[in-house]
mmCIF file of C-alpha atoms in Angstrom:
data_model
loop_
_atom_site.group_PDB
_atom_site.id
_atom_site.type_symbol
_atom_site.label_atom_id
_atom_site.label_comp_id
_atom_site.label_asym_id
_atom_site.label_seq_id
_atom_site.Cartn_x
_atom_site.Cartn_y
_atom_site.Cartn_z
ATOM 1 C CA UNK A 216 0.000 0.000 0.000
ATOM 2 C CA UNK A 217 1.746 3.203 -1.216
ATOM 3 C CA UNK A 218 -0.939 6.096 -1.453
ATOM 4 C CA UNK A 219 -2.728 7.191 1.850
ATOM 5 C CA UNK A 220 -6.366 7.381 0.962
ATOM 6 C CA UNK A 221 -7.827 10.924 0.180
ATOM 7 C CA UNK A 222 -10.358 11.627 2.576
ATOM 8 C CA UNK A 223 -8.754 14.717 4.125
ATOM 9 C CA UNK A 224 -10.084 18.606 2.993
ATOM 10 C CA UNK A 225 -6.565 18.801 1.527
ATOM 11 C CA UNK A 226 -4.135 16.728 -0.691
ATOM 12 C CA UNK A 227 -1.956 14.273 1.405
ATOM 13 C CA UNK A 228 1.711 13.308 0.902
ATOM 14 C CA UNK A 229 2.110 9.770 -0.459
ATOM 15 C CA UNK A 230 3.572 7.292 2.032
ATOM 16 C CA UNK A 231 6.545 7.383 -0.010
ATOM 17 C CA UNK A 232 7.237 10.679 0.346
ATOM 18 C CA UNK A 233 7.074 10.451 4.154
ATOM 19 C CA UNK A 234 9.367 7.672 4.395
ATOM 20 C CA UNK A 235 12.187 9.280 2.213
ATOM 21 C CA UNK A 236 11.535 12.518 4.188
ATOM 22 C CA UNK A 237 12.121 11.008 7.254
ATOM 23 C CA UNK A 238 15.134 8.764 6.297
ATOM 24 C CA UNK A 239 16.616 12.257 4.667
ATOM 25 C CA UNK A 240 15.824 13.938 8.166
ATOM 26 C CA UNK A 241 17.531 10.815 10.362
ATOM 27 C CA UNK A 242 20.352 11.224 7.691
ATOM 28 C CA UNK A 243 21.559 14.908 8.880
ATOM 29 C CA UNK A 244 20.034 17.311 6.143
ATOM 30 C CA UNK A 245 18.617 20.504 7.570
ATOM 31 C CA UNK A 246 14.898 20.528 7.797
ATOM 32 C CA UNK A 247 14.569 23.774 5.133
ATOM 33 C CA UNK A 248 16.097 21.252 2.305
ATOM 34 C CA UNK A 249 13.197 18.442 2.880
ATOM 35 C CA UNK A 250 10.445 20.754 3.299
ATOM 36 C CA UNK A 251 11.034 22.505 0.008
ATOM 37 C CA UNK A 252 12.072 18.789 -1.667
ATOM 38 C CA UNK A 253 8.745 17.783 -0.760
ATOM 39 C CA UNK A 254 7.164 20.636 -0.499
ATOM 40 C CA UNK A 255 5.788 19.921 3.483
ATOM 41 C CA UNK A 256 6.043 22.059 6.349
ATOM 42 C CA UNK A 257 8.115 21.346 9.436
ATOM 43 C CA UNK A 258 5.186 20.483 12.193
ATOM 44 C CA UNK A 259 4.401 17.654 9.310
ATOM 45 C CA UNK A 260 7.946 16.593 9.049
ATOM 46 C CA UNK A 261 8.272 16.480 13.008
ATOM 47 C CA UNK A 262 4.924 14.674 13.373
ATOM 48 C CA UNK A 263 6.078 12.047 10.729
ATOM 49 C CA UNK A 264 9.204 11.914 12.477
ATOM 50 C CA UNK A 265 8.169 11.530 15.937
ATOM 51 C CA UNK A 266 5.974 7.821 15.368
ATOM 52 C CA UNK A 267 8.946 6.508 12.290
ATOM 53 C CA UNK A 268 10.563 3.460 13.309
ATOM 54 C CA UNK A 269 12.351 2.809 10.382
ATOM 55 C CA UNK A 270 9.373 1.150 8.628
ATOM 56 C CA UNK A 271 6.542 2.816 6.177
ATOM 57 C CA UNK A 272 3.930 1.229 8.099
ATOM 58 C CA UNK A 273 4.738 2.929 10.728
ATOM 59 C CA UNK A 274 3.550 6.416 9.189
ATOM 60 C CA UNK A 275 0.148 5.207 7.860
ATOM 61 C CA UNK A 276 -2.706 7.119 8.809
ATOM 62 C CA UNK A 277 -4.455 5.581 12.287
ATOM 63 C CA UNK A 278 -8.043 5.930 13.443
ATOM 64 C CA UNK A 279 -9.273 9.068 14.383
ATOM 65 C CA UNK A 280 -12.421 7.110 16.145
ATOM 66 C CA UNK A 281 -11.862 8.472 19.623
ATOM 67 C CA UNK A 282 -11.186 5.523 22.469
ATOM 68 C CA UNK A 283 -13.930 5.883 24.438
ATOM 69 C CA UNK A 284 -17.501 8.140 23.618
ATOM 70 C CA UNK A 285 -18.028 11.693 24.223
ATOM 71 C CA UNK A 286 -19.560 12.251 27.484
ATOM 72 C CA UNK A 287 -22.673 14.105 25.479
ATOM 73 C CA UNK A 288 -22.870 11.465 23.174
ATOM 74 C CA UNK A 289 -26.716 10.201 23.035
ATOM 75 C CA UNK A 290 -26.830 7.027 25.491
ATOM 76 C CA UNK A 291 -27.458 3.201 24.402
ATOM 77 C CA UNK A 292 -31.394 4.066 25.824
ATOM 78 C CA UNK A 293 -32.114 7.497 23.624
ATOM 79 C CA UNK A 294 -30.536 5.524 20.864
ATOM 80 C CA UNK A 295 -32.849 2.760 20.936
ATOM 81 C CA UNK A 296 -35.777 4.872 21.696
ATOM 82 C CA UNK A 297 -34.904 6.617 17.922
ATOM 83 C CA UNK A 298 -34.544 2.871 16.737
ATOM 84 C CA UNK A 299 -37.910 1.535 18.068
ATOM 85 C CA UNK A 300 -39.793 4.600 16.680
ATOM 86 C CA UNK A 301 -38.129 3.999 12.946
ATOM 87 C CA UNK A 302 -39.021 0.306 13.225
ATOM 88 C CA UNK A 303 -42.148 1.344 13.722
ATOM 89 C CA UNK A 304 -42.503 4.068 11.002
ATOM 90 C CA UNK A 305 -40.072 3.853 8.635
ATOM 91 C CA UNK A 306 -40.966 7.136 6.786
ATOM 92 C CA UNK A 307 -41.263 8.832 10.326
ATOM 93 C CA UNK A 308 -39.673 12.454 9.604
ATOM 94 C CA UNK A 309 -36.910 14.192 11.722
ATOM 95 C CA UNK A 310 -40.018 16.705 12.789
ATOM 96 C CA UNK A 311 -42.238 14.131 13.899
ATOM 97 C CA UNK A 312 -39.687 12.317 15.789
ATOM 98 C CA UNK A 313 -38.094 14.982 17.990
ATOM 99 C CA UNK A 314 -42.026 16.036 18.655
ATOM 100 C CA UNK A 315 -42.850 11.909 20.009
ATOM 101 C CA UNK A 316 -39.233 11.733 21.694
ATOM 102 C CA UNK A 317 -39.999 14.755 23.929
ATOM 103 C CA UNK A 318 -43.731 14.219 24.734
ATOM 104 C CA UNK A 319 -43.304 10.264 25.572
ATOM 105 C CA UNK A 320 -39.632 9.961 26.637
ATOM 106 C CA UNK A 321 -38.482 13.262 28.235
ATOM 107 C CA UNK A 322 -35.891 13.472 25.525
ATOM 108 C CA UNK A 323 -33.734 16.940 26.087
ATOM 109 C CA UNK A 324 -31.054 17.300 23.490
ATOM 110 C CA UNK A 325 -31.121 19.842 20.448
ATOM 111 C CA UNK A 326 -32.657 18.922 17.563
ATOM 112 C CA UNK A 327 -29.488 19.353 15.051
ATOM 113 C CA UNK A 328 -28.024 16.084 17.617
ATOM 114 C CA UNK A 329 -31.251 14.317 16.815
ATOM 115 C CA UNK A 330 -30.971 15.058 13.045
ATOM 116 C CA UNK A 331 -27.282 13.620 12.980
ATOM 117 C CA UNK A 332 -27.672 10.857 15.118
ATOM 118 C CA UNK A 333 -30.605 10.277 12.564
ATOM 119 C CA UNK A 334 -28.637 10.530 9.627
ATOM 120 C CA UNK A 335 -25.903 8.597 11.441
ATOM 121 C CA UNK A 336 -27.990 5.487 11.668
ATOM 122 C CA UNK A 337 -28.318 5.121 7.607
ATOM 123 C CA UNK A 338 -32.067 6.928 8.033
ATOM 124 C CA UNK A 339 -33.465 8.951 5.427
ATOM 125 C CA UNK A 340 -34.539 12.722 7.094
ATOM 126 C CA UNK A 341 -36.852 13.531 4.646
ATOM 127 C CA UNK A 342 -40.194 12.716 4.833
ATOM 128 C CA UNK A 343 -42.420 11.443 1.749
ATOM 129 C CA UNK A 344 -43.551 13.766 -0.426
ATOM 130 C CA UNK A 345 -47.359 14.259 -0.364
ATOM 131 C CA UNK A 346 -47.225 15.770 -4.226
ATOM 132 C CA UNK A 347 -49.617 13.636 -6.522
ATOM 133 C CA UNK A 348 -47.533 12.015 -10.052
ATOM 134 C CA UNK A 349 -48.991 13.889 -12.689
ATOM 135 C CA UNK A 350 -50.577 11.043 -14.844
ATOM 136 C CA UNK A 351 -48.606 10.647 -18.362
ATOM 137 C CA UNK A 352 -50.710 9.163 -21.500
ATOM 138 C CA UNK A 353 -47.847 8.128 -23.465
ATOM 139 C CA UNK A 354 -45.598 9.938 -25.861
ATOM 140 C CA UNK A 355 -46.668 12.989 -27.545
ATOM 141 C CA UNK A 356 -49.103 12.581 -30.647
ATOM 142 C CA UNK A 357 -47.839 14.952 -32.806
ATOM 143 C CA UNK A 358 -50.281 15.956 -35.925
ATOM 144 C CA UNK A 359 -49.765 14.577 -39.071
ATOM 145 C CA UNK A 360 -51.619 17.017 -41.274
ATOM 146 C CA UNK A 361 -51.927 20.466 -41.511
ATOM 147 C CA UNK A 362 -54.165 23.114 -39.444
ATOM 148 C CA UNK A 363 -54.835 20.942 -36.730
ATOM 149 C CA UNK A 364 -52.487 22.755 -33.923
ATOM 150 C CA UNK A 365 -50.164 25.570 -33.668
ATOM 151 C CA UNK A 366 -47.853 26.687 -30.852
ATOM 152 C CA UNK A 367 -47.467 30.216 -29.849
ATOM 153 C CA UNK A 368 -45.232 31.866 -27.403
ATOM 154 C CA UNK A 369 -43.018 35.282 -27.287
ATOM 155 C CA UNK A 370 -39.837 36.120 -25.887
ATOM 156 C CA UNK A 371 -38.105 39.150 -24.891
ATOM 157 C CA UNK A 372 -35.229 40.120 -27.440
ATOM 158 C CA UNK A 373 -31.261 40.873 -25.759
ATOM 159 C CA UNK A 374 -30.226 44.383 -26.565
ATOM 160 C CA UNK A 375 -27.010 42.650 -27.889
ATOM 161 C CA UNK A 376 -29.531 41.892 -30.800
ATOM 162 C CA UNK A 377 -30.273 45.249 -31.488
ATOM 163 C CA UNK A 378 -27.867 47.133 -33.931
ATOM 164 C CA UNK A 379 -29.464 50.460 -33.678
ATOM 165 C CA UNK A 380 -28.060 53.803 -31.740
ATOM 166 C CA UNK A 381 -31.184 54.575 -30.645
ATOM 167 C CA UNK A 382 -32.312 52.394 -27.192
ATOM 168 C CA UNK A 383 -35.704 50.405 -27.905
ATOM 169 C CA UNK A 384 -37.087 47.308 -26.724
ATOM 170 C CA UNK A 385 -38.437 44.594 -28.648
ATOM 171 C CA UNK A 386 -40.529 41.198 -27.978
ATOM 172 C CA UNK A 387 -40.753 38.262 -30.405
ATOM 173 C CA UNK A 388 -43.931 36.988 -31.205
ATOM 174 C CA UNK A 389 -43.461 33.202 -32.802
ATOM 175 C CA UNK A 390 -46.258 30.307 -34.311
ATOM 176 C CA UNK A 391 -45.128 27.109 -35.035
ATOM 177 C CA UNK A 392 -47.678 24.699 -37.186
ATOM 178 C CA UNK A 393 -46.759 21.160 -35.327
ATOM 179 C CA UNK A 394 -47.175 18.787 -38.532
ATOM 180 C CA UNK A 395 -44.998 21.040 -40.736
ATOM 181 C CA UNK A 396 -42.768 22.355 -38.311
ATOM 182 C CA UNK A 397 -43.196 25.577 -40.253
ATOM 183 C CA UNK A 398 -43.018 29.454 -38.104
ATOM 184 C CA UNK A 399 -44.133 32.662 -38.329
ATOM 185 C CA UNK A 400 -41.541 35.244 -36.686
ATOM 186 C CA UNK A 401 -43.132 38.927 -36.020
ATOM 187 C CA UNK A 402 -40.983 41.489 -33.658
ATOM 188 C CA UNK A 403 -43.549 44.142 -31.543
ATOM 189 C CA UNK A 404 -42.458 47.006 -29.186
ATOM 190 C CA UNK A 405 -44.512 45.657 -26.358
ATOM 191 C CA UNK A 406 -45.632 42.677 -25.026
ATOM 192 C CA UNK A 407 -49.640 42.612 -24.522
ATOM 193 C CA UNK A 408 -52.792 41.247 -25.404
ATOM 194 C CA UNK A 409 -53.329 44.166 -27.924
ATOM 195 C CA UNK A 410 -50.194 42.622 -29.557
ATOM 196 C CA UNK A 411 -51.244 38.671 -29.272
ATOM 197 C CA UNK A 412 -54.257 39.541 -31.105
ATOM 198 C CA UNK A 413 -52.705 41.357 -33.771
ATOM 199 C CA UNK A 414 -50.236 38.686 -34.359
ATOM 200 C CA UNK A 415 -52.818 36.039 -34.256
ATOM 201 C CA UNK A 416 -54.225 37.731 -37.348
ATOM 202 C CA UNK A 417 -50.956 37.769 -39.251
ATOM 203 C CA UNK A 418 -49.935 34.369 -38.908
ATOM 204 C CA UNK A 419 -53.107 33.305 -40.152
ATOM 205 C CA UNK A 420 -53.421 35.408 -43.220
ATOM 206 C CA UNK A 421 -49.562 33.806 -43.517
ATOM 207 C CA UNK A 422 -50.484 30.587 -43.452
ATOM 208 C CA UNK A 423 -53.813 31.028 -45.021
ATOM 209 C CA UNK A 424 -55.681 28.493 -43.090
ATOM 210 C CA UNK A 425 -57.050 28.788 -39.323
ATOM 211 C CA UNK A 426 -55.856 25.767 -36.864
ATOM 212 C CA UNK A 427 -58.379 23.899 -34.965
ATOM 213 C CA UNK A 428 -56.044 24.034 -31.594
ATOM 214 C CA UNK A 429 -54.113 27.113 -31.044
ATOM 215 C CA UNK A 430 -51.555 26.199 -27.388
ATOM 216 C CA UNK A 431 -49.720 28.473 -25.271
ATOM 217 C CA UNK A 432 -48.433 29.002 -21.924
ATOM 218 C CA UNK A 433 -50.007 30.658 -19.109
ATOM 219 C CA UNK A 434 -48.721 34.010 -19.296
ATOM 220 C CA UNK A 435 -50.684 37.275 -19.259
ATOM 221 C CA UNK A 436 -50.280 38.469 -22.705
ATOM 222 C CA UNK A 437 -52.319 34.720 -23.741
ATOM 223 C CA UNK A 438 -54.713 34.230 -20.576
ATOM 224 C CA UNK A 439 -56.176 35.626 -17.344
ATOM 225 C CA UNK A 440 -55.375 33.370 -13.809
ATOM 226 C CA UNK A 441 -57.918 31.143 -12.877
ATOM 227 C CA UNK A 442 -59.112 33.579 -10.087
ATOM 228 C CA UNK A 443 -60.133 36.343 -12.721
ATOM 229 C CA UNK A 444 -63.513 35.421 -13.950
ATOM 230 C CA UNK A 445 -63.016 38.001 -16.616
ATOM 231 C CA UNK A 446 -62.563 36.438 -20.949
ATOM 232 C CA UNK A 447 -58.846 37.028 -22.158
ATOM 233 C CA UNK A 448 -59.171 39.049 -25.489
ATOM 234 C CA UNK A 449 -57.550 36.281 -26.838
ATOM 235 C CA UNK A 450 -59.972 34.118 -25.974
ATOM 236 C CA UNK A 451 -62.888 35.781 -27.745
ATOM 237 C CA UNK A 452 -60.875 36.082 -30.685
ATOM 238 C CA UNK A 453 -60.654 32.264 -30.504
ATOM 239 C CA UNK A 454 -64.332 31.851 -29.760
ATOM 240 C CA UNK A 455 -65.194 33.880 -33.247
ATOM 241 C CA UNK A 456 -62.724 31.925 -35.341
ATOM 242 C CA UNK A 457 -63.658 28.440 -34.211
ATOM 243 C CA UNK A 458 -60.257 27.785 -32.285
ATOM 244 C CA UNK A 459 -59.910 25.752 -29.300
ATOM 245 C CA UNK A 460 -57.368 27.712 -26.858
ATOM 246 C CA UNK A 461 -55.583 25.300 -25.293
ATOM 247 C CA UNK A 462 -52.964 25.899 -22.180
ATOM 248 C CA UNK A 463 -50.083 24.104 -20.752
ATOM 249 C CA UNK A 464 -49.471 22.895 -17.454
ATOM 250 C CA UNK A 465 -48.121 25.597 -15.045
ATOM 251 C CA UNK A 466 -44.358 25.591 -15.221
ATOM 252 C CA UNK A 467 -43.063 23.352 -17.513
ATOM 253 C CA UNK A 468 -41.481 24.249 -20.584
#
């Protein structure tokens, strides 16, 4: 075994390097010359020094598991009361158990010794999530023919886009037709539902055919929140031409 294993926060010396240190030290050469050989300071060099006995195995690392336990250390009884209550709820939460250690067992130590103690035993602190799985149908049926559903969305344009002098702001109004892949690009100076409904009626006289599904996300300039009882222009604009507005889910792309 020549390399010392790297769990320290720094980058150990190789056993090698220890041994020839020392032997060079034992040997008479001043203590500057091996430190900058092997780049290692002199409380190393002494350290290494003080437990060589003319072997390497000698200066491998020892335990640093203390002899006997810290006198604060949780006792044999608290830990089996944290053992019993796992046993008997597996998915018990750090929370929970601190809250039935202190009501039933008198238990008195901080919570942060609980939580390693916890962790310490191989236990999982977090407690199952409550969140329902959103339900998937299957891969995405994309349309094979054209008019059935367009995508819509806008995005703000970087100023390291913009080649004018003068300052000015501009958003980016795009349409996508799923089956043909094909877009419509238009550039506005704002971003509202004034401008949705304008470009709405350019991409269709692009394309020359109104889609049966038009999608987009759940931003302002599209839709009101579910709380506001009021009809997004948008929305009666889709109402007149036949189109079925449909939204995404809430934060995903």
């Amino acid at each position: 075994m020549n390399n010392i294993t790297y769990t320290q926060r720094y980058l150990p010396h190789e056993l090698n390097t220890k041994y020839y240190a020392c032997k060079l030290y034992r040997a008479g050469h001043s203590i500057a010359f091996i430190c900058r050989r092997y780049h290692m300071s002199k409380s190393s060099l002494m350290r290494w020094n003080k437990k060589f006995d003319g072997s390497k195995e000698s200066l491998l690392n020892k335990s640093h598991r203390p002899h006997t336990p810290h006198p604060n250390s949780h006792t044999d009884e608290e830990l089996k009361w944290i053992q019993d209550y796992h046993r008997r709820n597996p998915h018990i939460s750090v929370c929970e158990l601190y809250g039935k250690l202190r009501t039933n067992k008198g238990y008195s130590r901080h919570p942060c010794s609980l939580y390693r103690v916890f962790r310490r035993l191989g236990y999982s602190s977090k407690a199952p999530s409550t969140k329902k799985m959103r339900k998937h149908n299957g891969k995405y049926e994309t349309p094979n023919n054209l008019g059935i559903k367009w995508q819509m969305d806008v995005k703000h344009i970087p100023s390291a886009c913009y080649v004018s002098e003068m300052p000015d702001r501009f958003y980016q109004y795009t349409v996508i037709d799923e089956a043909s892949r094909e877009r419509f690009i238009y550039p506005y100076r704002e971003c509202s539902s004034y401008t949705t409904r304008d470009f709405l009626k350019r991409a269709i006289k692009y394309f020359g055919y109104i889609p049966e599904i038009l999608q987009t996300d759940n931003g302002f300039e599209f839709t009101y929140g579910k709380e506001i009882t009021k009809v997004h222009p948008l929305d009666k604009d889709c109402i007149s031409l036949g189109i079925t507005h449909k939204l995404i889910r809430p934060r995903t792309p």
